[in-house]
PDB file of C-alpha atoms in Angstrom:
ATOM      1  CA  UNK A   6      90.493  59.088  66.848  1.00 38.00           C
ATOM      2  CA  UNK A   7      90.268  58.679  63.139  1.00 40.00           C
ATOM      3  CA  UNK A   8      87.622  61.036  61.901  1.00 46.00           C
ATOM      4  CA  UNK A   9      84.791  59.842  59.544  1.00 47.00           C
ATOM      5  CA  UNK A  10      83.379  61.177  56.523  1.00 44.00           C
ATOM      6  CA  UNK A  11      79.876  60.496  54.906  1.00 44.00           C
ATOM      7  CA  UNK A  12      79.824  59.253  51.227  1.00 40.00           C
ATOM      8  CA  UNK A  13      76.744  57.827  49.545  1.00 41.00           C
ATOM      9  CA  UNK A  14      74.824  57.442  52.610  1.00 40.00           C
ATOM     10  CA  UNK A  15      77.673  55.399  54.445  1.00 37.00           C
ATOM     11  CA  UNK A  16      80.023  56.377  57.166  1.00 38.00           C
ATOM     12  CA  UNK A  17      83.557  55.473  56.354  1.00 38.00           C
ATOM     13  CA  UNK A  18      87.030  55.957  57.933  1.00 41.00           C
ATOM     14  CA  UNK A  19      88.881  59.170  56.557  1.00 40.00           C
ATOM     15  CA  UNK A  20      92.163  57.941  55.375  1.00 48.00           C
ATOM     16  CA  UNK A  21      93.244  60.664  52.784  1.00 82.00           C
ATOM     17  CA  UNK A  22      93.559  64.471  52.313  1.00 91.00           C
ATOM     18  CA  UNK A  23      91.797  66.615  49.941  1.00 95.00           C
ATOM     19  CA  UNK A  24      95.102  67.034  47.833  1.00 94.00           C
ATOM     20  CA  UNK A  25      95.745  63.550  47.663  1.00 93.00           C
ATOM     21  CA  UNK A  26      92.242  62.953  46.060  1.00 94.00           C
ATOM     22  CA  UNK A  27      92.937  65.645  43.469  1.00 96.00           C
ATOM     23  CA  UNK A  28      96.433  64.478  42.655  1.00 95.00           C
ATOM     24  CA  UNK A  29      95.207  61.022  42.042  1.00 93.00           C
ATOM     25  CA  UNK A  30      92.812  62.660  39.545  1.00 95.00           C
ATOM     26  CA  UNK A  31      95.791  64.619  37.907  1.00 95.00           C
ATOM     27  CA  UNK A  32      97.607  60.984  37.386  1.00 94.00           C
ATOM     28  CA  UNK A  33      94.518  59.724  35.563  1.00 95.00           C
ATOM     29  CA  UNK A  34      94.506  63.150  33.320  1.00 96.00           C
ATOM     30  CA  UNK A  35      98.099  62.691  32.570  1.00 96.00           C
ATOM     31  CA  UNK A  36      97.468  59.141  31.372  1.00 94.00           C
ATOM     32  CA  UNK A  37      94.770  60.550  29.132  1.00 95.00           C
ATOM     33  CA  UNK A  38      97.174  63.080  27.983  1.00 95.00           C
ATOM     34  CA  UNK A  39      99.661  60.506  26.986  1.00 93.00           C
ATOM     35  CA  UNK A  40      97.188  58.762  24.974  1.00 94.00           C
ATOM     36  CA  UNK A  41      96.301  62.098  23.275  1.00 95.00           C
ATOM     37  CA  UNK A  42      99.987  62.869  22.595  1.00 94.00           C
ATOM     38  CA  UNK A  43     100.459  59.565  20.820  1.00 91.00           C
ATOM     39  CA  UNK A  44      97.409  60.336  18.590  1.00 92.00           C
ATOM     40  CA  UNK A  45      98.763  63.850  17.851  1.00 94.00           C
ATOM     41  CA  UNK A  46     102.143  62.538  16.743  1.00 92.00           C
ATOM     42  CA  UNK A  47     100.378  60.740  13.769  1.00 90.00           C
ATOM     43  CA  UNK A  48      97.506  63.212  12.917  1.00 91.00           C
ATOM     44  CA  UNK A  49      99.432  64.785   9.881  1.00 86.00           C
ATOM     45  CA  UNK A  50     100.049  61.356   8.318  1.00 85.00           C
ATOM     46  CA  UNK A  51      96.452  60.391   8.841  1.00 80.00           C
ATOM     47  CA  UNK A  52      97.234  57.013  10.703  1.00 82.00           C
ATOM     48  CA  UNK A  53      95.831  58.197  14.020  1.00 84.00           C
ATOM     49  CA  UNK A  54      93.227  56.059  15.796  1.00 86.00           C
ATOM     50  CA  UNK A  55      90.012  58.149  15.832  1.00 87.00           C
ATOM     51  CA  UNK A  56      88.228  56.150  18.434  1.00 89.00           C
ATOM     52  CA  UNK A  57      91.416  56.590  20.781  1.00 91.00           C
ATOM     53  CA  UNK A  58      91.622  60.213  19.997  1.00 91.00           C
ATOM     54  CA  UNK A  59      87.981  60.585  20.773  1.00 92.00           C
ATOM     55  CA  UNK A  60      88.199  58.934  23.913  1.00 93.00           C
ATOM     56  CA  UNK A  61      91.040  60.730  25.234  1.00 95.00           C
ATOM     57  CA  UNK A  62      89.626  64.070  24.408  1.00 95.00           C
ATOM     58  CA  UNK A  63      86.109  63.148  25.907  1.00 95.00           C
ATOM     59  CA  UNK A  64      87.922  62.187  29.132  1.00 96.00           C
ATOM     60  CA  UNK A  65      90.075  65.459  29.284  1.00 97.00           C
ATOM     61  CA  UNK A  66      87.069  67.620  28.662  1.00 96.00           C
ATOM     62  CA  UNK A  67      84.381  65.729  30.766  1.00 95.00           C
ATOM     63  CA  UNK A  68      86.338  64.379  33.669  1.00 96.00           C
ATOM     64  CA  UNK A  69      89.491  66.490  33.517  1.00 96.00           C
ATOM     65  CA  UNK A  70      87.442  69.819  33.104  1.00 96.00           C
ATOM     66  CA  UNK A  71      83.705  69.352  34.038  1.00 95.00           C
ATOM     67  CA  UNK A  72      84.549  67.157  36.953  1.00 96.00           C
ATOM     68  CA  UNK A  73      88.115  67.755  38.375  1.00 97.00           C
ATOM     69  CA  UNK A  74      88.208  71.633  37.470  1.00 97.00           C
ATOM     70  CA  UNK A  75      84.700  71.995  38.730  1.00 97.00           C
ATOM     71  CA  UNK A  76      85.743  70.660  42.215  1.00 97.00           C
ATOM     72  CA  UNK A  77      88.500  73.241  42.160  1.00 98.00           C
ATOM     73  CA  UNK A  78      86.159  76.160  41.176  1.00 97.00           C
ATOM     74  CA  UNK A  79      83.199  75.272  43.191  1.00 97.00           C
ATOM     75  CA  UNK A  80      84.831  73.969  46.551  1.00 98.00           C
ATOM     76  CA  UNK A  81      88.716  74.318  46.727  1.00 97.00           C
ATOM     77  CA  UNK A  82      88.989  77.917  45.254  1.00 97.00           C
ATOM     78  CA  UNK A  83      86.218  79.434  47.353  1.00 96.00           C
ATOM     79  CA  UNK A  84      87.547  78.032  50.547  1.00 97.00           C
ATOM     80  CA  UNK A  85      90.995  79.135  49.879  1.00 97.00           C
ATOM     81  CA  UNK A  86      89.547  82.523  49.488  1.00 96.00           C
ATOM     82  CA  UNK A  87      87.685  82.150  52.540  1.00 95.00           C
ATOM     83  CA  UNK A  88      91.043  81.420  54.322  1.00 95.00           C
ATOM     84  CA  UNK A  89      92.766  84.613  53.031  1.00 94.00           C
ATOM     85  CA  UNK A  90      94.164  83.472  49.688  1.00 94.00           C
ATOM     86  CA  UNK A  91      93.262  86.351  47.084  1.00 91.00           C
ATOM     87  CA  UNK A  92      91.040  85.704  44.158  1.00 85.00           C
ATOM     88  CA  UNK A  93      92.799  88.090  42.006  1.00 86.00           C
ATOM     89  CA  UNK A  94      96.392  88.876  41.215  1.00 83.00           C
ATOM     90  CA  UNK A  95      97.473  85.396  42.759  1.00 88.00           C
ATOM     91  CA  UNK A  96      97.652  81.500  41.917  1.00 92.00           C
ATOM     92  CA  UNK A  97      93.735  81.247  42.092  1.00 95.00           C
ATOM     93  CA  UNK A  98      93.376  83.604  39.153  1.00 95.00           C
ATOM     94  CA  UNK A  99      96.215  81.923  37.122  1.00 95.00           C
ATOM     95  CA  UNK A 100      94.484  78.561  37.376  1.00 96.00           C
ATOM     96  CA  UNK A 101      90.977  79.917  36.478  1.00 97.00           C
ATOM     97  CA  UNK A 102      92.465  81.700  33.426  1.00 96.00           C
ATOM     98  CA  UNK A 103      94.439  78.145  32.401  1.00 97.00           C
ATOM     99  CA  UNK A 104      90.972  76.147  33.130  1.00 97.00           C
ATOM    100  CA  UNK A 105      89.438  78.419  30.565  1.00 97.00           C
ATOM    101  CA  UNK A 106      92.184  78.195  27.879  1.00 97.00           C
ATOM    102  CA  UNK A 107      92.196  74.381  28.413  1.00 97.00           C
ATOM    103  CA  UNK A 108      88.259  74.088  28.005  1.00 97.00           C
ATOM    104  CA  UNK A 109      88.306  76.228  24.944  1.00 97.00           C
ATOM    105  CA  UNK A 110      91.133  74.274  23.139  1.00 97.00           C
ATOM    106  CA  UNK A 111      89.460  70.939  23.997  1.00 97.00           C
ATOM    107  CA  UNK A 112      85.946  72.096  22.803  1.00 96.00           C
ATOM    108  CA  UNK A 113      87.259  73.341  19.501  1.00 96.00           C
ATOM    109  CA  UNK A 114      89.157  69.936  19.031  1.00 95.00           C
ATOM    110  CA  UNK A 115      86.307  67.983  19.826  1.00 94.00           C
ATOM    111  CA  UNK A 116      84.153  69.867  17.236  1.00 94.00           C
ATOM    112  CA  UNK A 117      86.854  69.381  14.586  1.00 94.00           C
ATOM    113  CA  UNK A 118      87.315  65.727  15.206  1.00 93.00           C
ATOM    114  CA  UNK A 119      84.520  64.326  13.063  1.00 92.00           C
ATOM    115  CA  UNK A 120      85.973  66.027   9.954  1.00 92.00           C
ATOM    116  CA  UNK A 121      89.594  65.472  10.642  1.00 92.00           C
ATOM    117  CA  UNK A 122      90.284  62.540   8.509  1.00 88.00           C
ATOM    118  CA  UNK A 123      89.136  64.307   5.337  1.00 90.00           C
ATOM    119  CA  UNK A 124      90.706  67.807   6.397  1.00 92.00           C
ATOM    120  CA  UNK A 125      93.278  69.552   4.527  1.00 93.00           C
ATOM    121  CA  UNK A 126      96.960  69.346   5.577  1.00 93.00           C
ATOM    122  CA  UNK A 127      96.850  72.812   7.124  1.00 94.00           C
ATOM    123  CA  UNK A 128      93.628  71.975   9.122  1.00 94.00           C
ATOM    124  CA  UNK A 129      95.348  68.886  10.380  1.00 93.00           C
ATOM    125  CA  UNK A 130      98.337  71.027  11.429  1.00 94.00           C
ATOM    126  CA  UNK A 131      96.226  73.378  13.084  1.00 96.00           C
ATOM    127  CA  UNK A 132      94.385  70.759  15.047  1.00 96.00           C
ATOM    128  CA  UNK A 133      97.626  69.291  16.213  1.00 96.00           C
ATOM    129  CA  UNK A 134      99.097  72.613  17.280  1.00 96.00           C
ATOM    130  CA  UNK A 135      95.886  73.078  19.375  1.00 97.00           C
ATOM    131  CA  UNK A 136      96.395  69.719  21.064  1.00 96.00           C
ATOM    132  CA  UNK A 137     100.160  70.487  21.636  1.00 97.00           C
ATOM    133  CA  UNK A 138      99.287  73.808  23.182  1.00 97.00           C
ATOM    134  CA  UNK A 139      96.473  72.149  25.441  1.00 97.00           C
ATOM    135  CA  UNK A 140      98.987  69.540  26.591  1.00 97.00           C
ATOM    136  CA  UNK A 141     101.687  72.241  27.337  1.00 96.00           C
ATOM    137  CA  UNK A 142      99.301  74.328  29.479  1.00 97.00           C
ATOM    138  CA  UNK A 143      97.765  71.145  31.248  1.00 97.00           C
ATOM    139  CA  UNK A 144     101.277  69.779  32.061  1.00 95.00           C
ATOM    140  CA  UNK A 145     102.447  73.193  33.604  1.00 95.00           C
ATOM    141  CA  UNK A 146      99.045  73.593  35.326  1.00 96.00           C
ATOM    142  CA  UNK A 147      99.422  70.286  37.019  1.00 96.00           C
ATOM    143  CA  UNK A 148     102.931  71.009  38.214  1.00 95.00           C
ATOM    144  CA  UNK A 149     101.732  74.510  39.526  1.00 95.00           C
ATOM    145  CA  UNK A 150      98.769  72.819  41.508  1.00 96.00           C
ATOM    146  CA  UNK A 151     100.766  69.894  42.783  1.00 95.00           C
ATOM    147  CA  UNK A 152     103.910  71.843  43.922  1.00 94.00           C
ATOM    148  CA  UNK A 153     102.544  75.401  44.563  1.00 93.00           C
ATOM    149  CA  UNK A 154      98.809  75.799  45.000  1.00 96.00           C
ATOM    150  CA  UNK A 155      98.011  72.699  47.005  1.00 96.00           C
ATOM    151  CA  UNK A 156     100.850  73.261  49.463  1.00 95.00           C
ATOM    152  CA  UNK A 157      99.424  76.744  50.106  1.00 95.00           C
ATOM    153  CA  UNK A 158      95.961  75.223  50.808  1.00 96.00           C
ATOM    154  CA  UNK A 159      97.434  72.726  53.217  1.00 94.00           C
ATOM    155  CA  UNK A 160      99.016  75.619  55.248  1.00 95.00           C
ATOM    156  CA  UNK A 161      95.825  77.677  55.631  1.00 96.00           C
ATOM    157  CA  UNK A 162      93.235  74.912  55.829  1.00 96.00           C
ATOM    158  CA  UNK A 163      91.757  73.378  59.047  1.00 92.00           C
ATOM    159  CA  UNK A 164      91.048  69.782  59.802  1.00 91.00           C
ATOM    160  CA  UNK A 165      87.422  70.240  59.455  1.00 94.00           C
ATOM    161  CA  UNK A 166      88.244  72.056  55.923  1.00 96.00           C
ATOM    162  CA  UNK A 167      89.809  68.759  54.909  1.00 94.00           C
ATOM    163  CA  UNK A 168      86.844  66.644  55.673  1.00 94.00           C
ATOM    164  CA  UNK A 169      84.284  69.154  54.108  1.00 96.00           C
ATOM    165  CA  UNK A 170      86.368  69.368  50.839  1.00 96.00           C
ATOM    166  CA  UNK A 171      86.647  65.535  50.619  1.00 95.00           C
ATOM    167  CA  UNK A 172      82.682  65.186  51.213  1.00 95.00           C
ATOM    168  CA  UNK A 173      82.185  67.846  48.429  1.00 96.00           C
ATOM    169  CA  UNK A 174      84.359  66.016  46.006  1.00 96.00           C
ATOM    170  CA  UNK A 175      82.752  62.624  46.498  1.00 94.00           C
ATOM    171  CA  UNK A 176      79.326  63.876  46.686  1.00 95.00           C
ATOM    172  CA  UNK A 177      79.846  65.537  43.203  1.00 96.00           C
ATOM    173  CA  UNK A 178      81.402  62.241  41.870  1.00 95.00           C
ATOM    174  CA  UNK A 179      78.369  60.385  43.195  1.00 94.00           C
ATOM    175  CA  UNK A 180      75.889  62.850  41.775  1.00 95.00           C
ATOM    176  CA  UNK A 181      77.296  62.821  38.199  1.00 93.00           C
ATOM    177  CA  UNK A 182      78.574  59.297  37.947  1.00 93.00           C
ATOM    178  CA  UNK A 183      77.195  57.187  40.754  1.00 92.00           C
ATOM    179  CA  UNK A 184      78.837  55.562  43.687  1.00 89.00           C
ATOM    180  CA  UNK A 185      81.364  53.841  41.469  1.00 91.00           C
ATOM    181  CA  UNK A 186      82.498  56.869  40.041  1.00 92.00           C
ATOM    182  CA  UNK A 187      86.296  56.656  40.663  1.00 91.00           C
ATOM    183  CA  UNK A 188      86.259  52.960  39.315  1.00 91.00           C
ATOM    184  CA  UNK A 189      84.594  54.442  36.185  1.00 93.00           C
ATOM    185  CA  UNK A 190      87.007  57.049  35.699  1.00 94.00           C
ATOM    186  CA  UNK A 191      89.815  54.569  35.683  1.00 92.00           C
ATOM    187  CA  UNK A 192      87.963  52.178  33.138  1.00 91.00           C
ATOM    188  CA  UNK A 193      87.420  55.250  30.845  1.00 92.00           C
ATOM    189  CA  UNK A 194      91.242  55.897  30.914  1.00 92.00           C
ATOM    190  CA  UNK A 195      92.038  52.160  30.425  1.00 90.00           C
ATOM    191  CA  UNK A 196      89.644  51.876  27.364  1.00 89.00           C
ATOM    192  CA  UNK A 197      91.554  54.923  25.906  1.00 88.00           C
ATOM    193  CA  UNK A 198      94.785  53.066  26.508  1.00 87.00           C
ATOM    194  CA  UNK A 199      94.375  50.881  23.663  1.00 74.00           C
ATOM    195  CA  UNK A 200      98.150  51.030  22.807  1.00 53.00           C
ATOM    196  CA  UNK A 201     100.738  49.164  24.877  1.00 44.00           C
ATOM    197  CA  UNK A 202     103.146  52.249  24.873  1.00 50.00           C
ATOM    198  CA  UNK A 203     100.715  54.420  26.882  1.00 49.00           C
ATOM    199  CA  UNK A 204     100.299  51.659  29.552  1.00 53.00           C
ATOM    200  CA  UNK A 205     104.061  51.535  30.139  1.00 57.00           C
ATOM    201  CA  UNK A 206     105.787  52.975  33.241  1.00 63.00           C
ATOM    202  CA  UNK A 207     107.717  56.085  32.932  1.00 68.00           C
ATOM    203  CA  UNK A 208     111.048  54.133  33.412  1.00 75.00           C
ATOM    204  CA  UNK A 209     110.581  52.882  29.638  1.00 70.00           C
ATOM    205  CA  UNK A 210     111.638  56.457  28.531  1.00 74.00           C
ATOM    206  CA  UNK A 211     115.034  56.044  30.021  1.00 82.00           C
ATOM    207  CA  UNK A 212     118.125  54.690  28.559  1.00 85.00           C
ATOM    208  CA  UNK A 213     120.185  52.001  30.040  1.00 81.00           C
ATOM    209  CA  UNK A 214     122.886  54.568  30.772  1.00 86.00           C
ATOM    210  CA  UNK A 215     120.312  56.924  32.623  1.00 89.00           C
ATOM    211  CA  UNK A 216     119.008  53.991  34.679  1.00 85.00           C
ATOM    212  CA  UNK A 217     122.683  52.907  35.585  1.00 86.00           C
ATOM    213  CA  UNK A 218     123.335  56.495  36.585  1.00 87.00           C
ATOM    214  CA  UNK A 219     120.244  56.567  38.795  1.00 87.00           C
ATOM    215  CA  UNK A 220     121.343  53.445  40.598  1.00 85.00           C
ATOM    216  CA  UNK A 221     124.914  54.385  40.864  1.00 85.00           C
ATOM    217  CA  UNK A 222     123.773  57.611  42.461  1.00 85.00           C
ATOM    218  CA  UNK A 223     121.720  56.121  45.072  1.00 85.00           C
ATOM    219  CA  UNK A 224     123.574  56.526  48.449  1.00 83.00           C
ATOM    220  CA  UNK A 225     123.030  52.806  49.441  1.00 85.00           C
ATOM    221  CA  UNK A 226     124.175  49.409  48.194  1.00 85.00           C
ATOM    222  CA  UNK A 227     121.486  47.354  46.333  1.00 85.00           C
ATOM    223  CA  UNK A 228     121.844  43.605  44.993  1.00 85.00           C
ATOM    224  CA  UNK A 229     118.907  42.102  42.951  1.00 87.00           C
ATOM    225  CA  UNK A 230     118.386  38.399  43.021  1.00 86.00           C
ATOM    226  CA  UNK A 231     115.871  37.071  40.570  1.00 85.00           C
ATOM    227  CA  UNK A 232     113.131  34.464  41.041  1.00 85.00           C
ATOM    228  CA  UNK A 233     115.836  31.640  40.744  1.00 84.00           C
ATOM    229  CA  UNK A 234     117.882  32.771  43.688  1.00 84.00           C
ATOM    230  CA  UNK A 235     120.574  33.937  41.242  1.00 87.00           C
ATOM    231  CA  UNK A 236     122.269  37.277  41.775  1.00 85.00           C
ATOM    232  CA  UNK A 237     121.491  39.313  38.625  1.00 85.00           C
ATOM    233  CA  UNK A 238     122.586  42.836  39.693  1.00 85.00           C
ATOM    234  CA  UNK A 239     124.536  44.914  42.286  1.00 82.00           C
ATOM    235  CA  UNK A 240     125.448  48.494  42.129  1.00 84.00           C
ATOM    236  CA  UNK A 241     128.523  50.462  43.202  1.00 76.00           C
ATOM    237  CA  UNK A 242     130.761  47.905  41.119  1.00 73.00           C
ATOM    238  CA  UNK A 243     134.026  49.989  41.336  1.00 70.00           C
ATOM    239  CA  UNK A 244     133.222  51.791  44.674  1.00 74.00           C
ATOM    240  CA  UNK A 245     134.108  50.584  48.016  1.00 72.00           C
ATOM    241  CA  UNK A 246     131.131  48.619  49.715  1.00 68.00           C
ATOM    242  CA  UNK A 247     130.277  47.294  53.031  1.00 71.00           C
ATOM    243  CA  UNK A 248     129.735  44.013  51.424  1.00 68.00           C
ATOM    244  CA  UNK A 249     132.532  43.510  48.923  1.00 65.00           C
ATOM    245  CA  UNK A 250     131.744  41.689  45.650  1.00 66.00           C
ATOM    246  CA  UNK A 251     132.937  41.576  42.084  1.00 63.00           C
ATOM    247  CA  UNK A 252     131.486  40.770  38.774  1.00 69.00           C
ATOM    248  CA  UNK A 253     131.971  37.061  39.281  1.00 64.00           C
ATOM    249  CA  UNK A 254     129.071  37.131  41.766  1.00 74.00           C
ATOM    250  CA  UNK A 255     126.637  37.751  38.682  1.00 80.00           C
ATOM    251  CA  UNK A 256     125.021  34.430  37.751  1.00 80.00           C
ATOM    252  CA  UNK A 257     125.928  32.576  40.808  1.00 79.00           C
ATOM    253  CA  UNK A 258     123.265  31.399  43.310  1.00 81.00           C
ATOM    254  CA  UNK A 259     122.939  33.705  46.156  1.00 78.00           C
ATOM    255  CA  UNK A 260     123.861  31.248  48.839  1.00 75.00           C
ATOM    256  CA  UNK A 261     127.223  30.396  47.028  1.00 72.00           C
ATOM    257  CA  UNK A 262     128.120  34.251  47.467  1.00 68.00           C
ATOM    258  CA  UNK A 263     128.074  34.118  51.240  1.00 67.00           C
ATOM    259  CA  UNK A 264     130.010  32.404  53.956  1.00 69.00           C
ATOM    260  CA  UNK A 265     128.697  29.142  55.534  1.00 73.00           C
ATOM    261  CA  UNK A 266     127.744  30.805  58.801  1.00 74.00           C
ATOM    262  CA  UNK A 267     125.101  33.083  57.237  1.00 74.00           C
ATOM    263  CA  UNK A 268     123.703  30.827  54.540  1.00 74.00           C
ATOM    264  CA  UNK A 269     120.752  29.708  56.812  1.00 80.00           C
ATOM    265  CA  UNK A 270     119.992  33.321  57.225  1.00 79.00           C
ATOM    266  CA  UNK A 271     120.283  34.110  53.510  1.00 75.00           C
ATOM    267  CA  UNK A 272     118.110  31.103  52.604  1.00 77.00           C
ATOM    268  CA  UNK A 273     115.185  32.287  55.017  1.00 79.00           C
ATOM    269  CA  UNK A 274     115.332  35.723  53.352  1.00 75.00           C
TER     270      UNK A 274
END
């Protein structure tokens, strides 16, 4: 039987874990961090987009801290303590310290932002340094939670804990941002992402050599056929293959690269 959770007065099937919920928020936070990083790179030259900068800082402080961190501080951490995870001298105390450091850095940056365009070079450098410090703390913080803290919680929590946490998270969202809270969070991030670069996937940061190395390291054979049914790529070019092929296959119609007895099956695929 699939358990149900109550959200906004409605009963809905439960299909996710509490850590999935928080990690999905981490992904939105990281997107806003990418926007902020892009703005910080141009602060000292004065060519930054002030609206974009403001939106990214607002999101990180309002949603990243007052919503996401609050869920952890008010619901997750107390439950972990109840299940035997110490509140001092362990991961919870580290998380709380980093929450406070993030909060203080963002609050100071938000206060400085209105006068940033006319600020001195040293003031702009200080603003950028605080932003970089925040990004470093937050990036490490997200890694610690995803890979260390949340797995600890999964080990000690019971099934009902999982449902209770999800109810608490969703109720907080609804109380502060209404029943469409999650959609609104996404829209806020998208509004901050006014530059194309911040919307690109992480693969755009890789070189052709790195992408090729990844494809060649995969322990399986891959062939890519484009929308015109033309063979455009295959890996393991100079290695032994279950289905031997050479460079001459590139640019050929896929049905011309197979024996006649298998063409019907290839065309169906």
